[in-house]
PDB file of C-alpha atoms in Angstrom:
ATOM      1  CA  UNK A 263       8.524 -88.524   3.382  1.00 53.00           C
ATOM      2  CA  UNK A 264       6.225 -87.287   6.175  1.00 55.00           C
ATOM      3  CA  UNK A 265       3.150 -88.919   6.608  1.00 57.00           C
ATOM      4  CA  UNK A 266      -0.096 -86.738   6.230  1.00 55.00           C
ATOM      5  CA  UNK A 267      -1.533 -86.534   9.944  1.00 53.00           C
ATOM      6  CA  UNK A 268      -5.246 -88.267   9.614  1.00 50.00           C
ATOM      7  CA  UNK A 269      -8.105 -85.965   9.361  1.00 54.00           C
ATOM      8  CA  UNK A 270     -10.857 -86.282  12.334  1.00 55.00           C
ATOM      9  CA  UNK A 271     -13.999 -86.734  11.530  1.00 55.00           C
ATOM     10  CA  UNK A 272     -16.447 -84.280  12.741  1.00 55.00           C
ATOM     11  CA  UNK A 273     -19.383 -85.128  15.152  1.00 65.00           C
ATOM     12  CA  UNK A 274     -22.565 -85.627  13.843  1.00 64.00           C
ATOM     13  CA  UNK A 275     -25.513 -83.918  15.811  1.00 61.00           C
ATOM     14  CA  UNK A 276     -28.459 -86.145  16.372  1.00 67.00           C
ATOM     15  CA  UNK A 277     -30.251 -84.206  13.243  1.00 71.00           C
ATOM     16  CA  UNK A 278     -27.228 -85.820  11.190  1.00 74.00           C
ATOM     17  CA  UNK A 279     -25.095 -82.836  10.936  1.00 80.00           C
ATOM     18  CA  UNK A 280     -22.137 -81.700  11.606  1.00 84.00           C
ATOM     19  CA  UNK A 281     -21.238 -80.494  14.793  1.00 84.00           C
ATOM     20  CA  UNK A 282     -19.926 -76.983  15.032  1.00 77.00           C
ATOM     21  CA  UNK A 283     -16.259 -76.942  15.741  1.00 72.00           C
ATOM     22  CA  UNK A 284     -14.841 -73.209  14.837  1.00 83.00           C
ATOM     23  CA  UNK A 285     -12.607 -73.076  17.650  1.00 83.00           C
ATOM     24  CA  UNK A 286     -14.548 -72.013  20.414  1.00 84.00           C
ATOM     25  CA  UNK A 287     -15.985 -73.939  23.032  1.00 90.00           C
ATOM     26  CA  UNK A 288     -19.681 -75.110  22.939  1.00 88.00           C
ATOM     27  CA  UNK A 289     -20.063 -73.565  26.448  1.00 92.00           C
ATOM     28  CA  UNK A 290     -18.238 -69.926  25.349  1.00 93.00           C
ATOM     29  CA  UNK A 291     -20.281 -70.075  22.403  1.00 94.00           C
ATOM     30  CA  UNK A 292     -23.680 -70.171  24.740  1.00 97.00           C
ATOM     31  CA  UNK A 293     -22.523 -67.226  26.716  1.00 97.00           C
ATOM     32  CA  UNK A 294     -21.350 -65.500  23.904  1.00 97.00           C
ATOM     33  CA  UNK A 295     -24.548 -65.943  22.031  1.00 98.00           C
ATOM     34  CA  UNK A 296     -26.493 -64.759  25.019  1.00 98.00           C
ATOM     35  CA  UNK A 297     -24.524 -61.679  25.524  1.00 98.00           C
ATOM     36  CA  UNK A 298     -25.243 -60.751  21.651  1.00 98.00           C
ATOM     37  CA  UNK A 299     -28.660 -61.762  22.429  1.00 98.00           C
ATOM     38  CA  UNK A 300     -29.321 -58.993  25.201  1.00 98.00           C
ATOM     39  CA  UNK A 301     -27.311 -56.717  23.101  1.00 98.00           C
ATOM     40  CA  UNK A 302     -29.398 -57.317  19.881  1.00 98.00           C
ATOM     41  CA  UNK A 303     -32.664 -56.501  22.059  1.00 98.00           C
ATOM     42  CA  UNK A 304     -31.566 -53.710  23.009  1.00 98.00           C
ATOM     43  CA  UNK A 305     -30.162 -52.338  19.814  1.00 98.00           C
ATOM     44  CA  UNK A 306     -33.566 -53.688  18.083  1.00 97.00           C
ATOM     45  CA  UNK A 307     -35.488 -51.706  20.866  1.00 97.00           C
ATOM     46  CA  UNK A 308     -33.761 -48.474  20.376  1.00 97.00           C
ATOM     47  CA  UNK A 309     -34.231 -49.004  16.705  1.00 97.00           C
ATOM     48  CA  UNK A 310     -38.135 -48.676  17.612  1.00 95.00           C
ATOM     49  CA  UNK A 311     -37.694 -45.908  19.865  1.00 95.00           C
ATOM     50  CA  UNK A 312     -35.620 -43.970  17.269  1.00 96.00           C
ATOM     51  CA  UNK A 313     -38.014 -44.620  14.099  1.00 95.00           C
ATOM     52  CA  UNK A 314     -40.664 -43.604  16.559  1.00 94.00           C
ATOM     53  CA  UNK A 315     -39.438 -40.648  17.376  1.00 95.00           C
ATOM     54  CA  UNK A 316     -38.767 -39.920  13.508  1.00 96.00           C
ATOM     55  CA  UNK A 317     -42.061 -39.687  12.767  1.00 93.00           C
ATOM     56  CA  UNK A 318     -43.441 -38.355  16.070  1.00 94.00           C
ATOM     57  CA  UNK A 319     -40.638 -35.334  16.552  1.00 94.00           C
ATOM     58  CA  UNK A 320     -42.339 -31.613  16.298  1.00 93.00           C
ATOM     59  CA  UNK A 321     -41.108 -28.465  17.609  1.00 91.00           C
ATOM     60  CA  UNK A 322     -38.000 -25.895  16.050  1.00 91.00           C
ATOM     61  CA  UNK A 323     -35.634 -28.784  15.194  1.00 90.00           C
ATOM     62  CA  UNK A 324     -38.223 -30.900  13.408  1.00 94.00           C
ATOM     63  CA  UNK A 325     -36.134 -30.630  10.167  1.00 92.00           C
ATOM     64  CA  UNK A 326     -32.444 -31.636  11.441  1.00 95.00           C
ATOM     65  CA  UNK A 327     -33.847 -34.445  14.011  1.00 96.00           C
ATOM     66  CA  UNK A 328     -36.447 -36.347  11.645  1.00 97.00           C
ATOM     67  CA  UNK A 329     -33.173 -36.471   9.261  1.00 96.00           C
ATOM     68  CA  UNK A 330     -30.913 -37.454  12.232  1.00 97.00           C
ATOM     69  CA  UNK A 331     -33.299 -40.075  13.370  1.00 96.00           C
ATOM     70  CA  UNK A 332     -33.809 -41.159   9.934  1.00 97.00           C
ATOM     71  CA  UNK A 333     -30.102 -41.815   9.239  1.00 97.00           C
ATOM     72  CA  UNK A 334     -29.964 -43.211  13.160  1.00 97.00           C
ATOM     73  CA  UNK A 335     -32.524 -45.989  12.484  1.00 96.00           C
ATOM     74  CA  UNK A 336     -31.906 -46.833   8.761  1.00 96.00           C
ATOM     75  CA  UNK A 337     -28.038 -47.877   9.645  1.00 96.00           C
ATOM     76  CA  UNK A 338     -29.454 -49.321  12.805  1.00 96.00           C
ATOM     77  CA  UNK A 339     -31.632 -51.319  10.894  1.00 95.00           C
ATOM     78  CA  UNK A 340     -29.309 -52.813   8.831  1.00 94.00           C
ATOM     79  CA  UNK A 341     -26.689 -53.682  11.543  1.00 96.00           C
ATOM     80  CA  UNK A 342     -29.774 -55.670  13.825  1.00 97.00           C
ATOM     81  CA  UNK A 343     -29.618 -58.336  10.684  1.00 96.00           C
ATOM     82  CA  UNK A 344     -25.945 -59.104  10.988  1.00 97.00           C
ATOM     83  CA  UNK A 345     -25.885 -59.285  15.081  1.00 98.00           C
ATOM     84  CA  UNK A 346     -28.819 -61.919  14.112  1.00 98.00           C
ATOM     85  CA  UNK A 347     -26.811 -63.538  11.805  1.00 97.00           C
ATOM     86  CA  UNK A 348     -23.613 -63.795  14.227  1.00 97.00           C
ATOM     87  CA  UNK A 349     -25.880 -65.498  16.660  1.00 98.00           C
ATOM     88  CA  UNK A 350     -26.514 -68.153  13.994  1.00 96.00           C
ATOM     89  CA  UNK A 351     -23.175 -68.368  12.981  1.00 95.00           C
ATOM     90  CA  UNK A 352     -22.546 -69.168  16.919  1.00 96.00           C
ATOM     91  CA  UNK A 353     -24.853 -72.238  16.744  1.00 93.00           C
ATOM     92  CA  UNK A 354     -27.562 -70.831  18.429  1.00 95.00           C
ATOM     93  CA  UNK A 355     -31.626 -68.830  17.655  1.00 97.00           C
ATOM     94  CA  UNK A 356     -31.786 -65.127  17.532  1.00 97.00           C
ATOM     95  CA  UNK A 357     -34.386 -63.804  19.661  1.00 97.00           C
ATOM     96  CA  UNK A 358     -37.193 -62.411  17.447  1.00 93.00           C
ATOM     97  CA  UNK A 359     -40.193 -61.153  19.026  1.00 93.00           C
ATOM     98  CA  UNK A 360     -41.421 -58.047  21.357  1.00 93.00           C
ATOM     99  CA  UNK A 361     -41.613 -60.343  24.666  1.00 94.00           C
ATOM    100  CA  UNK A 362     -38.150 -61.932  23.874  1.00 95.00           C
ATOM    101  CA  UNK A 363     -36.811 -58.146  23.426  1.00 95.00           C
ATOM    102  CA  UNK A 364     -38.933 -56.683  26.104  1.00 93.00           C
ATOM    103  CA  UNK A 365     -37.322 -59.614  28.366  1.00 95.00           C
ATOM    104  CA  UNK A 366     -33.850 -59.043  27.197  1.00 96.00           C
ATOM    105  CA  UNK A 367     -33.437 -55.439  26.656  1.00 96.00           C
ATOM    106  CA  UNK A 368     -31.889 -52.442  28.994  1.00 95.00           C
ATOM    107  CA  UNK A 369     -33.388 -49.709  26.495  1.00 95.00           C
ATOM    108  CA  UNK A 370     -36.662 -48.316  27.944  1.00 89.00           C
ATOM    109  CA  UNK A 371     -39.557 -47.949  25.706  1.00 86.00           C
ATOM    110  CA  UNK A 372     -41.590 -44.627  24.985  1.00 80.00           C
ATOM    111  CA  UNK A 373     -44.993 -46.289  26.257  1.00 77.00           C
ATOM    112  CA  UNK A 374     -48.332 -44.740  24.867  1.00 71.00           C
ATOM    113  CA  UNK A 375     -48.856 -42.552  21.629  1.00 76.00           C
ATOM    114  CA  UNK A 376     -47.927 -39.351  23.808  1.00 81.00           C
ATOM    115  CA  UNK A 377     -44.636 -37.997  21.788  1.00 86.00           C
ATOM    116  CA  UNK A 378     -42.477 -36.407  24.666  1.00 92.00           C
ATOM    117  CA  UNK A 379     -41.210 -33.279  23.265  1.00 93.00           C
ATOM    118  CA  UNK A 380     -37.824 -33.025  20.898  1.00 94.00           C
ATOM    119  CA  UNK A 381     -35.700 -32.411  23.885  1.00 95.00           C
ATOM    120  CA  UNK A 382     -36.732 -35.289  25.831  1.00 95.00           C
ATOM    121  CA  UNK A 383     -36.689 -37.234  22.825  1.00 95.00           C
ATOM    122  CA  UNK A 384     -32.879 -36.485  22.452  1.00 96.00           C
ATOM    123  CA  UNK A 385     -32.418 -37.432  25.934  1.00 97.00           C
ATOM    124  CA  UNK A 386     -33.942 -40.890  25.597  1.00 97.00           C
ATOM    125  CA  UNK A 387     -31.786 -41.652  22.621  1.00 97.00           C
ATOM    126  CA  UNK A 388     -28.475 -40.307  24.315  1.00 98.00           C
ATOM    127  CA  UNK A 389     -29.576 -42.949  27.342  1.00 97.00           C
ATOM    128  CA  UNK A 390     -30.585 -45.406  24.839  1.00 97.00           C
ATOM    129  CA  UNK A 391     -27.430 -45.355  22.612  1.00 98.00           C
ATOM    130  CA  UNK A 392     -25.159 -45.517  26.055  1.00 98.00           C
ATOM    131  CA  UNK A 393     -27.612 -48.478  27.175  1.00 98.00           C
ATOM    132  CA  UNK A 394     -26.440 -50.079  23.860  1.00 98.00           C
ATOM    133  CA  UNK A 395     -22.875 -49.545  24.627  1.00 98.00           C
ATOM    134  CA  UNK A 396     -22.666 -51.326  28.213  1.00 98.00           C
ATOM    135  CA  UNK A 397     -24.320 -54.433  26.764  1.00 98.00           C
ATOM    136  CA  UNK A 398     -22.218 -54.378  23.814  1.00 98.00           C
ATOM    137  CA  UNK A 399     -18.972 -54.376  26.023  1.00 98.00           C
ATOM    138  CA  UNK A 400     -20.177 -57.119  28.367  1.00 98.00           C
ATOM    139  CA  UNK A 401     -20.556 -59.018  25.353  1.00 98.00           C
ATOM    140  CA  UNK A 402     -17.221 -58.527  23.826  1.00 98.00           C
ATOM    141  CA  UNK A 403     -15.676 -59.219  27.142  1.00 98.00           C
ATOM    142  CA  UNK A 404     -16.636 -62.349  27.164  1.00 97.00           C
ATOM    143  CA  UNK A 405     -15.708 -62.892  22.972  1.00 97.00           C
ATOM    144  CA  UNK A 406     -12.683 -61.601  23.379  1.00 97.00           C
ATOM    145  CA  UNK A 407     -11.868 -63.955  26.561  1.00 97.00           C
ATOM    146  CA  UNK A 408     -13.242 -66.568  24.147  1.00 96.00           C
ATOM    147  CA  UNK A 409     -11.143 -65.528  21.545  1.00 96.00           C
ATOM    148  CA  UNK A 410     -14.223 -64.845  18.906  1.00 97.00           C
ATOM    149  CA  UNK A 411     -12.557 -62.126  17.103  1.00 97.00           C
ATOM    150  CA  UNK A 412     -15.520 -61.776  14.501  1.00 97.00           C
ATOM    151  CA  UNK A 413     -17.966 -61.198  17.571  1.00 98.00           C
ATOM    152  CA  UNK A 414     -15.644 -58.693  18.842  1.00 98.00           C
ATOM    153  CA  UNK A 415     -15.249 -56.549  15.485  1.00 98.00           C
ATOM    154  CA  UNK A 416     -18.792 -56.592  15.249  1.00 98.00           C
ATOM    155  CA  UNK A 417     -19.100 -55.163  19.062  1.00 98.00           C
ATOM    156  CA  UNK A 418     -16.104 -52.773  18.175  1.00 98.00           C
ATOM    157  CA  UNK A 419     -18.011 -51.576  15.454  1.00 98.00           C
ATOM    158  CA  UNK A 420     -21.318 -50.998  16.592  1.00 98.00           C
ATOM    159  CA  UNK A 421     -19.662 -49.376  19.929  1.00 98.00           C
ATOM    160  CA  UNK A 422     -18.269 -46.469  17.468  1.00 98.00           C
ATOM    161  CA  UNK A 423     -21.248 -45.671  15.797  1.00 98.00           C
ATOM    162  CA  UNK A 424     -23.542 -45.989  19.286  1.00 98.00           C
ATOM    163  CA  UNK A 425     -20.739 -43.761  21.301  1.00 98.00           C
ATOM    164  CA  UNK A 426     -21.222 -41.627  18.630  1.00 98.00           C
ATOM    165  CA  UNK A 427     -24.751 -41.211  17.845  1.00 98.00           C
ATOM    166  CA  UNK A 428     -24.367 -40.567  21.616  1.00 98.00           C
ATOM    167  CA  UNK A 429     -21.799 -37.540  21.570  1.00 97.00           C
ATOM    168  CA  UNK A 430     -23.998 -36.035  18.330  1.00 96.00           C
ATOM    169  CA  UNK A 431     -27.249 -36.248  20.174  1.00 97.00           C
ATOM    170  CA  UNK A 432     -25.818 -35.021  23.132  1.00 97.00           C
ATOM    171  CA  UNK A 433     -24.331 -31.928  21.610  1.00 96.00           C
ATOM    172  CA  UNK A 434     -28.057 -30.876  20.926  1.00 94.00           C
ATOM    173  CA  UNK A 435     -28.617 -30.746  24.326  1.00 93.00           C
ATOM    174  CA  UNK A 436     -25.468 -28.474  25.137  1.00 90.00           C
TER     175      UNK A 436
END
């Protein structure tokens, strides 16, 4: 009869914890974690700019893009909690405030209370979404190096719906 191979204990963090130990490198997880920090400021800050512009838009298409922009931010919204949450799940805080965001993010703000008009408002979001999608694949470059395959279905994901608000946007400009 084989012997059952001992269990290790796991290390104990100096708050009397466990340490994490999910496979991936304390050092890989840092990086990682950074990388979904920069990419949850700048999905956070074109979440702003795209409510914003929901409730600022005027002009011919007010209609269609305060419904687009409406859909864009609500599922936006949602998908800012569970890039949070990944961070956590890494080991490490989730930036929360404007000068964390403003530090971290590649999305330029609409300064001021002057609305730009719908046109230029599509244009910011087409730059905004493709902003979203370069930080989101320098992250998952370094997950999938890592082999985090939970951070890199999360990038995967949010890549198809940002490429895609992208091309939809876009095609209002054409």
């Amino acid at each position: 009869m084989a012997k059952a191979k001992p269990k290790s204990k796991p290390a104990i963090s100096a708050a009397g914890t466990p340490a994490i130990d999910i496979g991936i490198d304390a050092g890989d997880r840092k990086k990682i974690a950074d990388g979904l920090s920069a990419f949850l400021a700048d999905s956070y800050t074109l979440y702003l700019k795209t409510h914003n512009f929901h409730w600022n838009v005027t002009g011919p298409m007010f209609n269609s893009l305060h419904l687009m922009f409406m859909e864009q931010y609500n599922e936006e919204w949602t998908a800012l909690d569970e890039i949070a949450e990944r961070i956590r799940a890494l080991g490490f805080k989730a930036p929360g405030s404007y000068a964390e965001y403003a530090r971290l993010s590649t999305v330029v703000e609409q300064a001021g209370r002057d609305a730009p008009e719908w046109m230029e408002m599509v244009r910011q979001l087409v730059a905004g979404n493709e902003a979203v999608c370069r930080t989101a694949r320098k992250a998952l470059q370094l997950a999938d190096k890592a082999g985090d395959d939970p951070s890199v279905d999360l990038l995967t994901q949010r890549l198809q719906v940002h490429e895609k608000n992208a091309w939809m946007l876009r095609s209002l400009l054409e």
